[in-house]
Short mmCIF file of C-alpha atoms in Angstrom, two decimals:
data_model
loop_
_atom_site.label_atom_id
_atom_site.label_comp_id
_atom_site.label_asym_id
_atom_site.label_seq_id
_atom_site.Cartn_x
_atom_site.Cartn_y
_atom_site.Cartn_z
CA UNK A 1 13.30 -72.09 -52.13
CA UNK A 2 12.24 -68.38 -52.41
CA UNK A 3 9.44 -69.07 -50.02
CA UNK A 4 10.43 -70.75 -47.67
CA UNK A 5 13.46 -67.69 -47.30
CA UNK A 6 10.39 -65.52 -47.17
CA UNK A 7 8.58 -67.44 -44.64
CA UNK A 8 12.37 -67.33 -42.76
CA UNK A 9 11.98 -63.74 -43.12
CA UNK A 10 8.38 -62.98 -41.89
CA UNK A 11 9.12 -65.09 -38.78
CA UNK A 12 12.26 -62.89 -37.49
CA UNK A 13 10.01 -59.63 -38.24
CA UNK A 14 7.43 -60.82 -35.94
CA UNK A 15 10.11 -62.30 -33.10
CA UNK A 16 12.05 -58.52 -33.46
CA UNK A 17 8.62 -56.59 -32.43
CA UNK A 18 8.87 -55.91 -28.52
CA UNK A 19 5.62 -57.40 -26.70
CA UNK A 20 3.59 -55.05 -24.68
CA UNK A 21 4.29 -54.26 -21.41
CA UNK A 22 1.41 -54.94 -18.71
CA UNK A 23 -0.04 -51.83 -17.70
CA UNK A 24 0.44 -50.15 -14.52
CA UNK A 25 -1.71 -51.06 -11.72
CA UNK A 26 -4.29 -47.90 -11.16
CA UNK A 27 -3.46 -46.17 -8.16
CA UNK A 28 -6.56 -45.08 -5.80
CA UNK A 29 -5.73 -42.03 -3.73
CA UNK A 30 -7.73 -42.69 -0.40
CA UNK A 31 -10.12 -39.33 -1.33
CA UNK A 32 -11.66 -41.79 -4.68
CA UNK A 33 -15.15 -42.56 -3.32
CA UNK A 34 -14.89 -46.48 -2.57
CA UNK A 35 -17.90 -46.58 -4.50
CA UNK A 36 -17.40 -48.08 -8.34
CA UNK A 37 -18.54 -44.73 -10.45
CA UNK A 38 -20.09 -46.55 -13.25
CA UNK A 39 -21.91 -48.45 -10.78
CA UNK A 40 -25.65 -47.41 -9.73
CA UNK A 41 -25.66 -46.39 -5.96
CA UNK A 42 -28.65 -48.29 -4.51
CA UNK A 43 -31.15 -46.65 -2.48
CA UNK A 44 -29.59 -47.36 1.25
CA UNK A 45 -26.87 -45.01 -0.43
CA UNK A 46 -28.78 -41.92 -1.59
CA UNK A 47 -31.03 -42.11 1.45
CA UNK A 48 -27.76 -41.89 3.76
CA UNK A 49 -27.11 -38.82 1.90
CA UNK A 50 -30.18 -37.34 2.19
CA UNK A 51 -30.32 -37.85 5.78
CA UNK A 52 -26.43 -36.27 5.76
CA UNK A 53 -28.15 -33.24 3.44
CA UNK A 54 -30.88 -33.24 6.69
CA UNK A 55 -28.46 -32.92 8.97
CA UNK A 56 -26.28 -30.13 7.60
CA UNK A 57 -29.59 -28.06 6.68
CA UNK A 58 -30.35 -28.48 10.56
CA UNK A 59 -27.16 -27.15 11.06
CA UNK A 60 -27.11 -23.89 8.94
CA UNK A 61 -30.80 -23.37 10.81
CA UNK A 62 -29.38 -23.87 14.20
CA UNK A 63 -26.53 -20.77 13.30
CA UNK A 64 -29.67 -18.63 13.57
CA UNK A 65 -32.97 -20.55 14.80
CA UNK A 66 -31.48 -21.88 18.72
CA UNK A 67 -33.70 -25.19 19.69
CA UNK A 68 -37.06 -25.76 18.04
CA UNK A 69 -35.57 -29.14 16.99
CA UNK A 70 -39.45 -30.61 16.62
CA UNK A 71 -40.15 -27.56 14.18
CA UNK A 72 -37.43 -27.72 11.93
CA UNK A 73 -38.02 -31.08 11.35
CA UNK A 74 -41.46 -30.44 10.65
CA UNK A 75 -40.99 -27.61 8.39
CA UNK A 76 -38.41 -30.19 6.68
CA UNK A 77 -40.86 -33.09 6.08
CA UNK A 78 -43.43 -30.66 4.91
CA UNK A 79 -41.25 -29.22 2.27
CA UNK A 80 -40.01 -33.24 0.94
CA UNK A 81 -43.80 -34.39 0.94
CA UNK A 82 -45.19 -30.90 -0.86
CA UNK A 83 -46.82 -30.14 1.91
CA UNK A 84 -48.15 -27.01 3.64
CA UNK A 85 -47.75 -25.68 7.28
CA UNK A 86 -49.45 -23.82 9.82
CA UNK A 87 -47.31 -22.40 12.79
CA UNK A 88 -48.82 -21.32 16.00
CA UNK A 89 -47.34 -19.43 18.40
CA UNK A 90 -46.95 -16.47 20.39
CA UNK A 91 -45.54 -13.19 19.13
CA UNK A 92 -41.24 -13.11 19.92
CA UNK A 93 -40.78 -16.87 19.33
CA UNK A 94 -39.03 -16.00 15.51
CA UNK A 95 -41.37 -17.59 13.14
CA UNK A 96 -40.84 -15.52 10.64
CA UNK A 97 -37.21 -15.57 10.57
CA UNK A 98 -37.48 -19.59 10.50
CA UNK A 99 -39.16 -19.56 7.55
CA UNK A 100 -37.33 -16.52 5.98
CA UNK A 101 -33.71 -18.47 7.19
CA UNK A 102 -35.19 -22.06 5.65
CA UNK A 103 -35.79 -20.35 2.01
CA UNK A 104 -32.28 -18.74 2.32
CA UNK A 105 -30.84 -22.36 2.68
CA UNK A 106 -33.13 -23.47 0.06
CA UNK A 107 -32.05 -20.97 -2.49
CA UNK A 108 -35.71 -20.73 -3.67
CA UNK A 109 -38.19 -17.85 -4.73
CA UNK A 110 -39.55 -15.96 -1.06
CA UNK A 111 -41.95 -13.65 -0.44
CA UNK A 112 -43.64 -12.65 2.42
CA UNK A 113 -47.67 -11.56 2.68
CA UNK A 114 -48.44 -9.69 5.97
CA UNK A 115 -52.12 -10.28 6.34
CA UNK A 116 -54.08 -7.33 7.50
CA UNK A 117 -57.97 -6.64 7.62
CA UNK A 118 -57.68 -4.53 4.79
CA UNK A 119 -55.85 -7.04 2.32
CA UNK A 120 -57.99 -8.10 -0.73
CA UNK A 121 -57.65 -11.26 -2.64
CA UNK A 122 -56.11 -9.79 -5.56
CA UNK A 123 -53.25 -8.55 -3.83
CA UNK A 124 -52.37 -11.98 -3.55
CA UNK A 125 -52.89 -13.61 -6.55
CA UNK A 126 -52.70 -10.55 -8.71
CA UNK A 127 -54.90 -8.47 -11.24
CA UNK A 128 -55.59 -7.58 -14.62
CA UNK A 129 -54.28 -4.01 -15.79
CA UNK A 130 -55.16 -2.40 -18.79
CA UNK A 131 -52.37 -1.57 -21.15
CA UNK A 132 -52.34 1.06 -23.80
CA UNK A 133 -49.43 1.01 -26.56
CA UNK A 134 -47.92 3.67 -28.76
CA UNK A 135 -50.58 2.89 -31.35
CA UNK A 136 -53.34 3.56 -29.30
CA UNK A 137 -54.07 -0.15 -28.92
CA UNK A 138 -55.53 -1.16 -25.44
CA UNK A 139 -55.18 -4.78 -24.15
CA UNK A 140 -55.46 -6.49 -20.51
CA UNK A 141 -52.09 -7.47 -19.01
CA UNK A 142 -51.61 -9.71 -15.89
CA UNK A 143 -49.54 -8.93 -12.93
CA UNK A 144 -48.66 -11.93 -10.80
CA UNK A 145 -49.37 -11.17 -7.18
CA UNK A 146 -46.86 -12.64 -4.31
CA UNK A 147 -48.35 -15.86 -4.69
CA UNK A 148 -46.11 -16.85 -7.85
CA UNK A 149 -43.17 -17.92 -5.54
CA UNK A 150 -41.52 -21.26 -4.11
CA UNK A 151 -42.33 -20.24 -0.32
CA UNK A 152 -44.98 -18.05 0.53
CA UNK A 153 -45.28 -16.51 3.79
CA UNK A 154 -48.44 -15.86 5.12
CA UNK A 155 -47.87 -14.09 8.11
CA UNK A 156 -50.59 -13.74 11.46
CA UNK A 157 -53.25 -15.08 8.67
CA UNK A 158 -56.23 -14.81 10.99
CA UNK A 159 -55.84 -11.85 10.65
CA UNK A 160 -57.81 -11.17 7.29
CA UNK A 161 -61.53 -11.58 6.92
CA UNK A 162 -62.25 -15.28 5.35
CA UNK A 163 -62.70 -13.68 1.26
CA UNK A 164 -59.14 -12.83 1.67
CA UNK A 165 -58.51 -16.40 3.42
CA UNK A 166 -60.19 -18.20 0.78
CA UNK A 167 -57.95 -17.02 -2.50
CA UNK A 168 -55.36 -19.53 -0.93
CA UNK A 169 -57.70 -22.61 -1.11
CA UNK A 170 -57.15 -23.04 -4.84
CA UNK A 171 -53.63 -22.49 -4.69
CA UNK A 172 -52.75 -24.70 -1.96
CA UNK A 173 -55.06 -27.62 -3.49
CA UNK A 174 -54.30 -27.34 -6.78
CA UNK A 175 -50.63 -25.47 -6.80
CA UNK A 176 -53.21 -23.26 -9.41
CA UNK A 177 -54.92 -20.08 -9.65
CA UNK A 178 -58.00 -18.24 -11.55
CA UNK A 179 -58.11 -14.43 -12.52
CA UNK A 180 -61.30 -13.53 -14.64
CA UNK A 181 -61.18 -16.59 -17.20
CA UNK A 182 -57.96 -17.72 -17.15
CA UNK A 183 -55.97 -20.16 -14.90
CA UNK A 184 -52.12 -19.65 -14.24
CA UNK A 185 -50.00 -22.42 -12.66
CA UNK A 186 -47.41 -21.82 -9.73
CA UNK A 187 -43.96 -22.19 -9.82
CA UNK A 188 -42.66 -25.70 -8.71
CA UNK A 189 -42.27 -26.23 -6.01
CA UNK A 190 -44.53 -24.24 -3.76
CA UNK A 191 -45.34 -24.29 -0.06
CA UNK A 192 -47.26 -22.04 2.33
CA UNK A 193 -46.23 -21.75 5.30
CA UNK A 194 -48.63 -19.39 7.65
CA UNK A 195 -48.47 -18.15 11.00
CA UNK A 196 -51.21 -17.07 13.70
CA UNK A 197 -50.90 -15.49 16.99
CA UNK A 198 -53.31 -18.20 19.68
CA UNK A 199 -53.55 -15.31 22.31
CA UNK A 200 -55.00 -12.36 21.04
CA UNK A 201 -58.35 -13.33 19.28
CA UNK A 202 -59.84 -9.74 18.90
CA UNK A 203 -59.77 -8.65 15.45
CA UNK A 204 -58.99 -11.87 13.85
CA UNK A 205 -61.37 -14.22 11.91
CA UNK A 206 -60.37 -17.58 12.58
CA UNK A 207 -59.46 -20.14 9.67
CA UNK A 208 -62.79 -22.49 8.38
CA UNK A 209 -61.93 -26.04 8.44
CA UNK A 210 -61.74 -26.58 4.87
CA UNK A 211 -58.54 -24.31 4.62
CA UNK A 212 -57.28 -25.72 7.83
CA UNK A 213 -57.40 -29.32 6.58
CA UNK A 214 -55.46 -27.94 3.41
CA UNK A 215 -52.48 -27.80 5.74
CA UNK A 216 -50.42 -30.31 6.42
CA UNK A 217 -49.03 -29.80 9.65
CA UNK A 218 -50.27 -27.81 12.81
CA UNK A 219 -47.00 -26.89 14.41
CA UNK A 220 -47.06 -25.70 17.76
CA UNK A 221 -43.72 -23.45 18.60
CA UNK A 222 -43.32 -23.21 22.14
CA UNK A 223 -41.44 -21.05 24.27
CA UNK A 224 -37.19 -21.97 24.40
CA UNK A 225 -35.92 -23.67 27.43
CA UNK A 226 -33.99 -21.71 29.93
CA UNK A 227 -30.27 -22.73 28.47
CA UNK A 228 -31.57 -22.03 24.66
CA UNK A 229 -32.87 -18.70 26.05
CA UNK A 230 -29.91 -18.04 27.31
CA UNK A 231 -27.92 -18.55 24.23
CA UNK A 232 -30.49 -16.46 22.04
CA UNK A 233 -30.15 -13.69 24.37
CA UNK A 234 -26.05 -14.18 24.25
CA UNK A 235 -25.95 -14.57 20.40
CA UNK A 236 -28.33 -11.90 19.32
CA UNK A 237 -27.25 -9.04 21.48
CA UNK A 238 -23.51 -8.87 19.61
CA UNK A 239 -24.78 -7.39 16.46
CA UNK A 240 -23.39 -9.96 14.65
CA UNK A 241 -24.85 -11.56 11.44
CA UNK A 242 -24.43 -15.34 10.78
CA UNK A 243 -23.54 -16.46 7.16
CA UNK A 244 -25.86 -18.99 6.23
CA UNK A 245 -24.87 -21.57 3.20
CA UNK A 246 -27.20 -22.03 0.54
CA UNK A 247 -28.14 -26.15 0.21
CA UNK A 248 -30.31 -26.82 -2.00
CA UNK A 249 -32.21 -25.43 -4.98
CA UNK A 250 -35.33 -25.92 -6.67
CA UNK A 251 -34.66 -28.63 -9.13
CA UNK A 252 -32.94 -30.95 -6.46
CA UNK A 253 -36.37 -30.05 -3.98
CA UNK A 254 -38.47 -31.66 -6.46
CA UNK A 255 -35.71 -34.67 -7.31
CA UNK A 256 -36.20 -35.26 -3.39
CA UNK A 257 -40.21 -35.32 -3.13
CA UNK A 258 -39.97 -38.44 -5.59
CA UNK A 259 -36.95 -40.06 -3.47
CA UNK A 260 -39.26 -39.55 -0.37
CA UNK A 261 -42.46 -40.79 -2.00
CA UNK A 262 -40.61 -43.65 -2.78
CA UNK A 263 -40.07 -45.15 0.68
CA UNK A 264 -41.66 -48.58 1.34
CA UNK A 265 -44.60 -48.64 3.23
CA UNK A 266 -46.38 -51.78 4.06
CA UNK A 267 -49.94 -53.14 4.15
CA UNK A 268 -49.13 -53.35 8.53
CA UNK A 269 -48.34 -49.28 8.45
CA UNK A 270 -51.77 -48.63 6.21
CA UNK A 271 -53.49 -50.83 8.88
CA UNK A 272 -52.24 -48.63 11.92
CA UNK A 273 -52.73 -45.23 9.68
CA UNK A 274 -56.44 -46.26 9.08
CA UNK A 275 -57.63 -47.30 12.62
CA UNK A 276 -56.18 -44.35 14.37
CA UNK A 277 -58.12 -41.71 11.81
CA UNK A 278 -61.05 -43.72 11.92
CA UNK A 279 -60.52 -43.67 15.67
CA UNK A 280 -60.65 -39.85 16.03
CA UNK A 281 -64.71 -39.79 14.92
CA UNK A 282 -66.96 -40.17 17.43
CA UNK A 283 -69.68 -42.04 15.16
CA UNK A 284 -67.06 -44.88 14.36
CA UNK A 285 -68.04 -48.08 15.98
CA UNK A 286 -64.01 -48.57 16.32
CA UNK A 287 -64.51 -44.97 18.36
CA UNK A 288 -62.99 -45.45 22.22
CA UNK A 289 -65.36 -44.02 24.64
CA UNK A 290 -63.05 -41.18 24.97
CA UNK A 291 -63.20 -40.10 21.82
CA UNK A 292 -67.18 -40.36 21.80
CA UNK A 293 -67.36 -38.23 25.58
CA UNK A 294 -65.08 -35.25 24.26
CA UNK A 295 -64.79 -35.24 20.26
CA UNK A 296 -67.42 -33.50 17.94
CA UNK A 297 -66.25 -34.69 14.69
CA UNK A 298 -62.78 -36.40 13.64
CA UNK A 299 -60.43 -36.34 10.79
CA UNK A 300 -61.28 -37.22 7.57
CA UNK A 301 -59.25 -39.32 4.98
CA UNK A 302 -56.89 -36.51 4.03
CA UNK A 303 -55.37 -37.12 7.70
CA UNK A 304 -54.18 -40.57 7.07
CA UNK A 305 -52.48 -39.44 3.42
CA UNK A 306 -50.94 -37.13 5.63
CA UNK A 307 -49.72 -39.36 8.14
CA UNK A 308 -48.16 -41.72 5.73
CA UNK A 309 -46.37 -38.89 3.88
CA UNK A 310 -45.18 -37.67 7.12
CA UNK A 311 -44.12 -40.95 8.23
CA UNK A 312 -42.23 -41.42 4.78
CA UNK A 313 -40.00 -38.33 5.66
CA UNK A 314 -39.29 -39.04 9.03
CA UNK A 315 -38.13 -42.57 7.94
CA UNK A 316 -35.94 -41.04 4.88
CA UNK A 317 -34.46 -38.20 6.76
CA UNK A 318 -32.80 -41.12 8.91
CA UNK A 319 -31.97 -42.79 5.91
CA UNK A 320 -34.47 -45.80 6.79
CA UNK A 321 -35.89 -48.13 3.90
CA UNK A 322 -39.48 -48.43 4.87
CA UNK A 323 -41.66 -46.23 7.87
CA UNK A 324 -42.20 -47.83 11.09
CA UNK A 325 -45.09 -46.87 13.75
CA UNK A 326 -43.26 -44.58 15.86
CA UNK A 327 -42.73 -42.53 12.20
CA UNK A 328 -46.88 -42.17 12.64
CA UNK A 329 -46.83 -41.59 16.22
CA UNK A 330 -44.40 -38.58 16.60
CA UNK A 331 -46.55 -37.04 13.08
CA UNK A 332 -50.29 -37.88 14.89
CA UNK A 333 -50.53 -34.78 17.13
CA UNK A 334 -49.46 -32.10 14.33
CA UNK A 335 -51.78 -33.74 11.61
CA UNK A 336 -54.54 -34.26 13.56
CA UNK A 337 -54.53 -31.60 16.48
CA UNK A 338 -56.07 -29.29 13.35
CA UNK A 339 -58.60 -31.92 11.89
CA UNK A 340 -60.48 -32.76 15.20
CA UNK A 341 -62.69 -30.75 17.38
CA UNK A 342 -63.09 -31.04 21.02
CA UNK A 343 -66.42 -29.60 22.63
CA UNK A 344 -67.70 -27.84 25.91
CA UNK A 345 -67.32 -30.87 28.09
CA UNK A 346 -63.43 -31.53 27.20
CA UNK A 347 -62.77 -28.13 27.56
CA UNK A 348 -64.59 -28.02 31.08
CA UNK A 349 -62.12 -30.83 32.16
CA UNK A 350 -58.89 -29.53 30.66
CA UNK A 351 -58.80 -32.02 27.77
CA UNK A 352 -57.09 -30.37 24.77
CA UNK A 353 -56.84 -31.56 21.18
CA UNK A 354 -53.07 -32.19 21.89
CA UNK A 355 -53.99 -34.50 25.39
CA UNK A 356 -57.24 -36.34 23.34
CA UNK A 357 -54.61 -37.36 20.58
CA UNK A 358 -51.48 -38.47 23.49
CA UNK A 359 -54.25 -40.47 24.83
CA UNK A 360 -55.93 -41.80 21.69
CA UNK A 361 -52.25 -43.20 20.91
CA UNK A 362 -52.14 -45.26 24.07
CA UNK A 363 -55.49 -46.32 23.48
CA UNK A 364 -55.23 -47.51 19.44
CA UNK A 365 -53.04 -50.58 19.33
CA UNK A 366 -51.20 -51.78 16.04
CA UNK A 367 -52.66 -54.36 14.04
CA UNK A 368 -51.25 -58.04 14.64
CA UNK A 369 -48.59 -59.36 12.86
CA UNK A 370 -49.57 -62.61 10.93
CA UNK A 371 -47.24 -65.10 12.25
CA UNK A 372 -46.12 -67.99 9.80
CA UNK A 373 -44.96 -71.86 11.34
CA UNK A 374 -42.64 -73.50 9.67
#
């Protein structure tokens, strides 16, 4: 009797508990990213956004830098594939304040060498100095020269004698460099970008192949059309400073490289790249008889890595999965216009390096396409 009046009693407890209410549906305020946040984005997603990052670091360039599309987006694939640059062009055309304006966006380490006749190599990679304490105790101390920075300037570079030239070769190869016995590394990332003056040749000692072929692209920077004159004359006359935003930083550079180097490339793309370098040397059999008439010697290996790394960015900063040929076409004349050389009898018939390579393009076909039946 007493329990089934406790069972009684256990059963009106439970029945005079209120039952929870359902919960509120979650309201999404149309600024919540439609994206699921514990969800991974895939990579179609982060390359949209690099390409968006692309754009708007075009756009802080273009407050100062008017035109020169082709450049900038040089300059831009060179810095995601760690590579190196070489700008050519007359004095007036504002090299230097490209490069100065791209590490401002970049919020990275900048210094600028201006290479003279007199410049010796340890006043770019730095020296020992002897160091005497209160004790009387002497000891070598090294002083990092301008080289120890993310972006390194090397402005009208011809313009040193080739000893000078040549304390860059380690430090572009190997991001490394030697003083007496010891080896220092370089801040990552690092990038050289130089610049040399094609008119004036008196005075200058021009750049030995193996240093050229260290750089990745040969830019050409031509004159501004009449309507981008027009607004560089307008916009630079006012006295007026543009305020340029700062984009990206170091650590997200190098976070970048690896989401670039990622980019698909297939066995069809390594098939193009590797016919059209092997079709720049005259002593190929694969060699068109145009190459053979006005071409010396041709590009070595290091041009098609090149190529492929250019294509990469070019396909990324459009947010693309994999590179397509045209990616390899529009990088062929600035990595290999540097890595081929043209003799007397192109130069008596107005064949430049540039025309040889526009030509060579119509001329190398892409490989065929294995068809399967069903």
């Amino acid at each position: 009797m007493m329990q089934e009046r406790k069972r009684q009693t256990e059963s009106n407890t439970v029945s005079n508990i209120p039952k929870p209410s359902a919960a509120p549906p979650i309201q999404k305020s149309e600024a919540d990213p439609p994206v699921n946040p514990g969800k991974p984005r895939n990579l179609g997603n982060i390359l949209q956004e690099f390409g968006q990052t692309c754009r708007i670091m075009n756009d802080e360039l273009q407050k100062v830098i008017i035109g020169q599309t082709p450049v900038i987006q040089q300059l831009m694939a060179a810095i995601f594939t760690r590579g190196h640059c070489l700008l050519e062009g007359v004095p007036g055309l504002a090299k230097t304040l490209m490069v100065s304006t791209l590490a401002r966006i970049l919020d990275v380490r900048f210094k600028r060498i201006q290479f003279t006749p007199d410049l010796m190599p340890s006043d770019i990679t730095g020296t020992n100095v002897l160091d005497e304490d209160a004790q009387g105790h002497r000891s070598f101390r090294f002083v990092e020269g301008p080289v120890f920075t993310s972006i390194l300037l090397a402005d009208e570079i011809n313009r040193t004698p080739p000893k000078t030239q040549s304390a860059l070769l380690q430090a572009m190869q190997e991001r490394e460099i030697t003083v007496g016995q010891t080896t220092y590394p370089l801040p990552e990332p690092f990038f050289v970008i130089a610049t040399q003056n094609p008119i004036e040749q008196e005075g200058t000692y021009p750049l030995p192949e193996a240093q050229l072929d260290r750089f990745m692209f040969n830019i050409k920077v031509d004159y501004p059309t009449l309507e981008e004159e027009e607004r560089i004359l307008s916009s630079t006359t006012r006295g007026e400073s543009a305020e340029i935003k700062k984009i990206l930083n170091g650590r997200l550079i190098l976070n970048l490289q690896k989401l670039v180097s990622s980019v698909a490339v297939s066995q069809y793309i390594v098939q193009y790249v590797a016919r059209l370098v092997r079709a720049t040397r005259p002593g190929d059999p694969s060699a068109p008889e145009l190459i053979k008439e006005f071409v010396d010697w041709g590009a070595g290996p290091r041009a098609g890595q090149y190529l492929i790394h250019a294509g990469k960015a070019f396909a990324a900063m459009e947010g693309r999965f994999s590179v397509a040929v045209e990616d390899i076409k529009k990088a062929a004349i600035p990595v290999l216009c540097h890595r081929i050389s043209t003799n007397f009898q192109a130069q008596a018939e107005g064949y430049t390096r540039e025309a040889v390579i526009q030509k060579l393009l119509t001329l190398v076909s892409a490989p065929p396409v294995d068809k399967y039946e069903r």
